[in-house]
Structure formats: C-alpha cells, structure tokens
mmCIF file of C-alpha atoms in Angstrom:
data_model
loop_
_atom_site.group_PDB
_atom_site.id
_atom_site.type_symbol
_atom_site.label_atom_id
_atom_site.label_comp_id
_atom_site.label_asym_id
_atom_site.label_seq_id
_atom_site.Cartn_x
_atom_site.Cartn_y
_atom_site.Cartn_z
ATOM 1 C CA MET A 11 -5.937 -9.190 2.621
ATOM 2 C CA GLY A 12 -2.619 -9.564 3.236
ATOM 3 C CA VAL A 13 -0.003 -10.824 0.429
ATOM 4 C CA LEU A 14 0.774 -13.702 2.734
ATOM 5 C CA THR A 15 -3.157 -15.337 2.607
ATOM 6 C CA LEU A 16 -3.421 -14.184 -0.901
ATOM 7 C CA VAL A 17 -0.735 -16.925 -1.487
ATOM 8 C CA ALA A 18 -2.008 -19.495 0.925
ATOM 9 C CA SER A 19 -5.715 -19.107 -1.050
ATOM 10 C CA ALA A 20 -3.721 -19.589 -4.192
ATOM 11 C CA SER A 21 -1.877 -22.685 -3.586
ATOM 12 C CA ASP A 22 -5.745 -24.125 -2.541
ATOM 13 C CA PRO A 23 -7.224 -24.792 -5.564
ATOM 14 C CA ASN A 24 -10.533 -25.437 -3.876
ATOM 15 C CA THR A 25 -10.332 -21.413 -2.278
ATOM 16 C CA ASN A 26 -11.043 -18.278 -4.407
ATOM 17 C CA PRO A 27 -9.621 -15.285 -2.062
ATOM 18 C CA GLY A 28 -11.322 -12.110 -3.125
ATOM 19 C CA GLY A 29 -11.059 -9.073 -5.234
ATOM 20 C CA VAL A 30 -8.790 -8.268 -7.808
ATOM 21 C CA THR A 31 -5.365 -9.072 -5.599
ATOM 22 C CA GLY A 32 -6.780 -12.460 -4.920
ATOM 23 C CA TRP A 33 -8.253 -12.353 -8.515
ATOM 24 C CA LEU A 34 -4.586 -12.473 -9.806
ATOM 25 C CA LEU A 35 -2.512 -15.105 -8.317
ATOM 26 C CA HIS A 36 -4.576 -17.393 -10.407
ATOM 27 C CA PHE A 37 -2.753 -15.856 -13.223
ATOM 28 C CA HIS A 38 0.479 -17.480 -14.878
ATOM 29 C CA GLY A 39 3.209 -16.370 -18.067
ATOM 30 C CA PRO A 40 1.721 -13.796 -20.540
ATOM 31 C CA THR A 41 -2.067 -13.219 -18.531
ATOM 32 C CA ALA A 42 -0.472 -12.266 -15.417
ATOM 33 C CA TYR A 43 3.087 -9.692 -16.754
ATOM 34 C CA ALA A 44 -0.373 -7.540 -18.726
ATOM 35 C CA LEU A 45 -2.508 -7.637 -15.741
ATOM 36 C CA VAL A 46 0.355 -6.969 -13.354
ATOM 37 C CA GLY A 47 1.220 -4.723 -15.866
ATOM 38 C CA PHE A 48 -1.847 -2.745 -17.389
ATOM 39 C CA LEU A 49 -2.841 -1.935 -13.245
ATOM 40 C CA ALA A 50 0.874 -0.509 -12.198
ATOM 41 C CA PHE A 51 -0.038 1.611 -16.483
ATOM 42 C CA ALA A 52 -3.657 2.860 -15.666
ATOM 43 C CA GLU A 53 -2.537 3.462 -11.382
ATOM 44 C CA ALA A 54 -2.131 7.110 -12.887
ATOM 45 C CA ALA A 55 -2.519 7.134 -16.353
ATOM 46 C CA LEU A 56 -6.562 5.695 -15.356
ATOM 47 C CA LEU A 57 -6.527 7.600 -11.671
ATOM 48 C CA VAL A 58 -7.474 3.492 -10.458
ATOM 49 C CA GLY A 59 -4.556 4.143 -8.236
ATOM 50 C CA PHE A 60 -7.409 5.978 -5.515
ATOM 51 C CA PHE A 61 -9.235 2.346 -5.953
ATOM 52 C CA ILE A 62 -6.411 -0.836 -6.058
ATOM 53 C CA PRO A 63 -2.913 0.464 -5.636
ATOM 54 C CA GLY A 64 -0.550 -0.383 -7.980
ATOM 55 C CA GLU A 65 1.545 -1.242 -5.346
ATOM 56 C CA THR A 66 -0.323 -4.100 -4.330
ATOM 57 C CA ALA A 67 -0.694 -6.003 -8.251
ATOM 58 C CA VAL A 68 2.913 -5.284 -8.178
ATOM 59 C CA VAL A 69 3.366 -6.655 -5.125
ATOM 60 C CA ILE A 70 0.871 -9.995 -6.807
ATOM 61 C CA GLY A 71 3.199 -10.008 -9.202
ATOM 62 C CA GLY A 72 6.371 -10.659 -7.295
ATOM 63 C CA VAL A 73 4.544 -13.626 -5.518
ATOM 64 C CA LEU A 74 3.483 -14.543 -8.586
ATOM 65 C CA ALA A 75 7.077 -14.564 -9.588
ATOM 66 C CA GLY A 76 7.925 -16.460 -5.921
ATOM 67 C CA LEU A 77 5.803 -19.349 -7.029
ATOM 68 C CA GLY A 78 7.192 -19.324 -10.213
ATOM 69 C CA ALA A 79 4.068 -19.241 -12.334
ATOM 70 C CA VAL A 80 6.024 -15.937 -13.913
ATOM 71 C CA ASN A 81 9.884 -15.042 -14.956
ATOM 72 C CA LEU A 82 11.362 -12.337 -11.610
ATOM 73 C CA GLY A 83 13.220 -10.591 -14.415
ATOM 74 C CA VAL A 84 10.528 -10.279 -16.866
ATOM 75 C CA MET A 85 8.034 -9.576 -14.598
ATOM 76 C CA MET A 86 10.476 -6.307 -12.784
ATOM 77 C CA ALA A 87 10.020 -5.229 -16.304
ATOM 78 C CA VAL A 88 7.576 -5.294 -17.429
ATOM 79 C CA VAL A 89 6.390 -3.345 -13.948
ATOM 80 C CA VAL A 90 9.592 -0.643 -14.978
ATOM 81 C CA VAL A 91 8.219 -0.090 -17.783
ATOM 82 C CA CYS A 92 5.174 0.647 -17.156
ATOM 83 C CA ALA A 93 4.917 2.105 -14.236
ATOM 84 C CA VAL A 94 7.603 5.242 -16.233
ATOM 85 C CA VAL A 95 5.089 5.488 -19.735
ATOM 86 C CA GLY A 96 1.965 5.579 -16.847
ATOM 87 C CA ASP A 97 2.785 7.981 -15.423
ATOM 88 C CA SER A 98 4.362 10.801 -18.119
ATOM 89 C CA VAL A 99 0.298 9.286 -19.689
ATOM 90 C CA GLY A 100 -0.673 11.007 -16.496
ATOM 91 C CA PHE A 101 1.270 13.713 -17.129
ATOM 92 C CA GLU A 102 0.360 14.744 -20.049
ATOM 93 C CA VAL A 103 -3.836 14.663 -18.518
ATOM 94 C CA GLY A 104 -3.093 17.106 -15.852
ATOM 95 C CA LYS A 105 -0.491 19.412 -18.568
ATOM 96 C CA TRP A 106 -3.999 19.282 -21.230
ATOM 97 C CA ALA A 107 -6.956 18.482 -18.683
ATOM 98 C CA GLY A 108 -5.669 18.869 -15.243
ATOM 99 C CA PRO A 109 -8.312 21.772 -14.326
ATOM 100 C CA HIS A 110 -11.077 20.062 -15.844
ATOM 101 C CA LEU A 111 -11.042 16.513 -14.155
ATOM 102 C CA LEU A 112 -9.758 18.726 -10.609
ATOM 103 C CA GLU A 113 -13.011 19.609 -10.832
ATOM 104 C CA ARG A 114 -14.876 15.442 -11.057
ATOM 105 C CA ARG A 115 -14.702 13.046 -8.652
ATOM 106 C CA PRO A 116 -12.936 11.556 -6.669
ATOM 107 C CA LEU A 117 -10.333 14.476 -7.487
ATOM 108 C CA LYS A 118 -13.057 17.429 -6.747
ATOM 109 C CA GLY A 119 -13.077 18.363 -2.330
ATOM 110 C CA ASN A 120 -10.391 15.409 -2.162
ATOM 111 C CA ALA A 121 -7.817 15.591 0.702
ATOM 112 C CA ALA A 122 -5.385 14.269 -0.567
ATOM 113 C CA VAL A 123 -4.659 16.986 -3.559
ATOM 114 C CA GLY A 124 -3.922 19.529 -1.362
ATOM 115 C CA LYS A 125 -1.984 17.041 0.422
ATOM 116 C CA THR A 126 0.230 16.225 -2.553
ATOM 117 C CA ILE A 127 0.401 19.739 -3.723
ATOM 118 C CA GLU A 128 2.605 21.264 -0.989
ATOM 119 C CA MET A 129 4.682 18.225 -1.615
ATOM 120 C CA LEU A 130 4.701 19.296 -5.099
ATOM 121 C CA GLU A 131 5.734 23.417 -4.220
ATOM 122 C CA ARG A 132 8.302 21.711 -1.417
ATOM 123 C CA TYR A 133 9.838 19.495 -3.467
ATOM 124 C CA GLY A 134 9.691 19.963 -7.232
ATOM 125 C CA GLY A 135 11.518 17.656 -8.823
ATOM 126 C CA PRO A 136 11.887 15.456 -6.125
ATOM 127 C CA ALA A 137 8.235 15.347 -5.044
ATOM 128 C CA VAL A 138 8.235 13.223 -8.174
ATOM 129 C CA PHE A 139 10.584 10.248 -6.781
ATOM 130 C CA LEU A 140 9.245 11.054 -3.600
ATOM 131 C CA GLY A 141 5.387 10.696 -3.960
ATOM 132 C CA ARG A 142 6.476 7.207 -5.629
ATOM 133 C CA PHE A 143 6.470 5.430 -2.758
ATOM 134 C CA VAL A 144 3.363 7.341 -0.600
ATOM 135 C CA ALA A 145 -0.221 5.654 -1.971
ATOM 136 C CA PHE A 146 -1.940 8.298 -2.615
ATOM 137 C CA ALA A 147 0.193 10.835 -4.116
ATOM 138 C CA ARG A 148 1.902 7.435 -6.735
ATOM 139 C CA ALA A 149 -1.366 7.860 -8.279
ATOM 140 C CA LEU A 150 -2.039 12.215 -8.262
ATOM 141 C CA ILE A 151 1.487 13.546 -9.100
ATOM 142 C CA PRO A 152 2.143 12.573 -12.135
ATOM 143 C CA GLY A 153 -1.216 14.724 -13.353
ATOM 144 C CA LEU A 154 -0.002 17.908 -10.783
ATOM 145 C CA ALA A 155 2.851 17.735 -11.902
ATOM 146 C CA GLY A 156 1.431 18.698 -16.022
ATOM 147 C CA MET A 157 -1.092 21.492 -14.191
ATOM 148 C CA SER A 158 2.080 22.735 -12.493
ATOM 149 C CA GLY A 159 4.933 23.408 -15.466
ATOM 150 C CA LEU A 160 7.575 20.984 -14.153
ATOM 151 C CA ARG A 161 9.553 20.658 -17.302
ATOM 152 C CA TYR A 162 8.952 16.380 -18.768
ATOM 153 C CA ARG A 163 13.012 16.655 -18.851
ATOM 154 C CA VAL A 164 13.023 17.227 -15.533
ATOM 155 C CA PHE A 165 10.062 15.337 -14.360
ATOM 156 C CA LEU A 166 11.089 12.058 -16.697
ATOM 157 C CA PHE A 167 14.297 12.673 -15.072
ATOM 158 C CA TYR A 168 12.303 11.687 -11.369
ATOM 159 C CA ASN A 169 10.088 9.019 -12.959
ATOM 160 C CA THR A 170 12.270 6.803 -14.662
ATOM 161 C CA ILE A 171 14.967 6.295 -11.453
ATOM 162 C CA GLY A 172 11.062 6.402 -9.079
ATOM 163 C CA GLY A 173 9.545 4.097 -10.848
ATOM 164 C CA LEU A 174 12.843 1.622 -11.192
ATOM 165 C CA VAL A 175 13.121 1.205 -8.422
ATOM 166 C CA TRP A 176 9.420 0.796 -6.364
ATOM 167 C CA GLY A 177 9.250 -2.177 -9.556
ATOM 168 C CA VAL A 178 11.967 -3.283 -8.488
ATOM 169 C CA GLY A 179 11.734 -3.275 -4.932
ATOM 170 C CA TYR A 180 8.351 -4.675 -4.726
ATOM 171 C CA THR A 181 8.284 -6.919 -7.016
ATOM 172 C CA LEU A 182 11.414 -8.227 -4.616
ATOM 173 C CA LEU A 183 9.242 -7.511 -1.462
ATOM 174 C CA GLY A 184 6.377 -9.890 -3.469
ATOM 175 C CA TYR A 185 9.383 -12.291 -4.289
ATOM 176 C CA VAL A 186 10.704 -13.516 -0.881
ATOM 177 C CA VAL A 187 7.183 -13.435 0.693
ATOM 178 C CA GLY A 188 6.458 -16.072 -2.273
ATOM 179 C CA LEU A 189 9.779 -17.810 -2.166
ATOM 180 C CA SER A 190 9.202 -17.763 1.963
ATOM 181 C CA PHE A 191 6.459 -18.880 1.909
ATOM 182 C CA GLU A 192 6.194 -21.859 -0.385
ATOM 183 C CA ARG A 193 9.784 -22.614 1.941
ATOM 184 C CA ILE A 194 7.583 -23.036 4.720
ATOM 185 C CA LEU A 195 4.179 -24.494 3.248
ATOM 186 C CA LYS A 196 6.796 -27.577 2.534
ATOM 187 C CA GLU A 197 7.468 -27.565 5.502
ATOM 188 C CA VAL A 198 5.487 -27.598 8.149
ATOM 189 C CA GLY A 199 2.415 -27.091 5.163
ATOM 190 C CA LEU A 200 -0.538 -25.320 5.721
ATOM 191 C CA TRP A 201 -2.550 -26.287 8.599
ATOM 192 C CA SER A 202 0.636 -26.441 10.376
ATOM 193 C CA LEU A 203 0.901 -22.636 9.607
ATOM 194 C CA ALA A 204 -2.747 -22.081 10.020
ATOM 195 C CA GLY A 205 -2.507 -22.753 13.980
ATOM 196 C CA VAL A 206 0.610 -20.681 14.267
ATOM 197 C CA ALA A 207 -1.056 -18.046 12.773
ATOM 198 C CA ALA A 208 -3.757 -18.324 15.113
ATOM 199 C CA VAL A 209 -1.801 -19.758 18.409
ATOM 200 C CA VAL A 210 -0.791 -15.356 17.383
ATOM 201 C CA ALA A 211 -3.551 -14.340 16.636
ATOM 202 C CA VAL A 212 -4.712 -15.456 20.622
ATOM 203 C CA ALA A 213 -2.335 -13.948 21.910
ATOM 204 C CA ALA A 214 -1.742 -10.615 20.305
ATOM 205 C CA VAL A 215 -6.208 -9.987 21.923
ATOM 206 C CA GLY A 216 -5.507 -12.148 25.378
ATOM 207 C CA ARG A 217 -2.034 -9.143 25.612
ATOM 208 C CA VAL A 218 -4.768 -6.088 24.544
ATOM 209 C CA VAL A 219 -7.097 -7.241 26.724
ATOM 210 C CA LEU A 220 -4.752 -8.233 29.911
ATOM 211 C CA LYS A 221 -3.412 -4.175 29.590
ATOM 212 C CA ARG A 222 -7.270 -3.260 28.872
ATOM 213 C CA ARG A 223 -8.014 -4.716 32.530
ATOM 214 C CA ALA A 224 -5.003 -4.018 34.085
ATOM 215 C CA ARG A 225 -5.926 0.287 33.361
ATOM 216 C CA LYS A 226 -8.898 -0.551 34.300
ATOM 217 C CA ARG A 227 -8.024 -1.253 37.373
ATOM 218 C CA LEU A 228 -5.422 1.809 37.946
ATOM 219 C CA ALA A 229 -7.856 3.907 37.070
ATOM 220 C CA LEU A 230 -10.110 2.857 40.152
ATOM 221 C CA GLU A 231 -7.085 3.344 42.102
ATOM 222 C CA PHE A 232 -6.604 6.428 41.410
ATOM 223 C CA ALA A 233 -10.843 7.376 41.452
ATOM 224 C CA ASP A 234 -10.658 5.781 45.723
ATOM 225 C CA ARG A 235 -7.507 7.202 46.062
ATOM 226 C CA ASP A 236 -9.314 10.843 44.781
ATOM 227 C CA GLY A 237 -12.215 9.853 47.500
ATOM 228 C CA GLU A 238 -10.178 9.596 50.548
ATOM 229 C CA LEU A 239 -7.549 12.705 50.039
ATOM 230 C CA GLY A 240 -11.423 14.792 49.662
ATOM 231 C CA GLY A 241 -13.010 13.063 52.575
ATOM 232 C CA SER A 242 -10.147 14.213 54.752
ATOM 233 C CA GLU A 243 -8.917 17.173 52.985
ATOM 234 C CA ARG A 244 -13.560 18.407 53.943
ATOM 235 C CA GLY A 245 -12.222 17.179 58.067
ATOM 236 C CA PRO A 246 -15.578 16.359 59.740
ATOM 237 C CA GLY A 247 -18.769 17.470 59.615
ATOM 238 C CA PRO A 248 -20.205 20.057 62.514
ATOM 239 C CA ALA A 249 -21.445 18.221 65.546
#
C-alpha cells in the first residue's frame, strides 16, 4: 500500500487500512514513537526487515508528524537511536551466532545473503553505510559484518553515519508527504483528489493499450512485407 493511500485512509475514520504500516497510522504520541522505534530497531536486530521494511515504518512516522500526531524532532531522534542500536545488536548476534543462523530460514539459501556478502567484501566498512539504503542489505549487513571480523569501532562509525542520514532523511520524506497531503486535502477535498487519481490511472492504462496496439500493427505490417518479399524472391512457378 502506498504512502498516499495510507494517509488518505488514516484521514477517514470509517476506513481501516491493511497491514502493519496502515495500522501504525492510527497511533499518536508515545505509542507511535515506541512502535516506529521498535520496527527500526528490530529490522536488523531480529531480522524483521525480511517481512516489514524498517524504512516503511520510518516514513509512516514522518507522515504522522506531518499530520500533527507526533513531534517531528522527537520522531527523528527515536528513529536514529533505535536504528543504530538495532544494528549494533545485529552485529553482536552475527559475531556470536552468525554461522548457525545462516543455516536457518529465512537466511538459508537466500540469494540476498550472497549479494550482501559480496558488498561487504568489495567495500568493507563503507558497505555498512551503503547497505543502510538497500532493503535486503539493511537487515543483513550488521550480522554479516559481525561474522566477517570487521572491527566494531569501524562498524559503529559507518553505522552511526548511515543511521543518522537514513533516519532523518526518511522521516523528513514522510513528514513532507503528510504535510502536503493534509494541505491538498483541505484545498480540494478527498473526493476531488480521488477523481484526479482516477483520471491519471485511466490515462496511464489508455496509453499502455495504445502502445500495444501500435506494436501489433507494426508487427503485422512487417509480416506482410516479409511475405511479399519472400514471394518475389521465389519468382514465378513452373508453367
């Protein structure tokens, strides 16, 4: 479910958006801080990121700030601290139990594990920072970094920078979306906005259909030309 859809659902008390992220939009104050912080923490510490991307929860936290349900500064601080601490826990888990966990689901046979190991081998410490912005790597890199023997001091440096940029950036993204949506909603109303979205969707579908028809028409024309050329090359048949 997209962020705008979630915000629209949250603005209407008669709707109940699905999923954990939609559920988050109905909270405010300390409960919202705790839930968003826990998801940011658990993404790497408990491998929750395989099922619920932490960045989604962080964006929702920003949306809540844009809607006035929480304080923006407090939400950013909660996200950054929880993300950094969660990755540090993931580092220690990987250091002491990594090989054992790799033999269990969802890690066993997961192609994302191989890609993340390649990233760590190629970039070393900076991979911890880069991995913060890649969905599968964000959940895996802390544990794999602990297994690899990377010094914790190096890990903590890149983890802190990545957590700061990621946490502040995605929270602000959600904040802008929530703030903008609320203003648009006041100006044009929810039904007008839904009408515009429907028109855009119909136009997009129409464009795809027209492109497909044009491709089919061109394919038929080329087939006819090939047939004509083939016939002329064979020449007249025997008398």
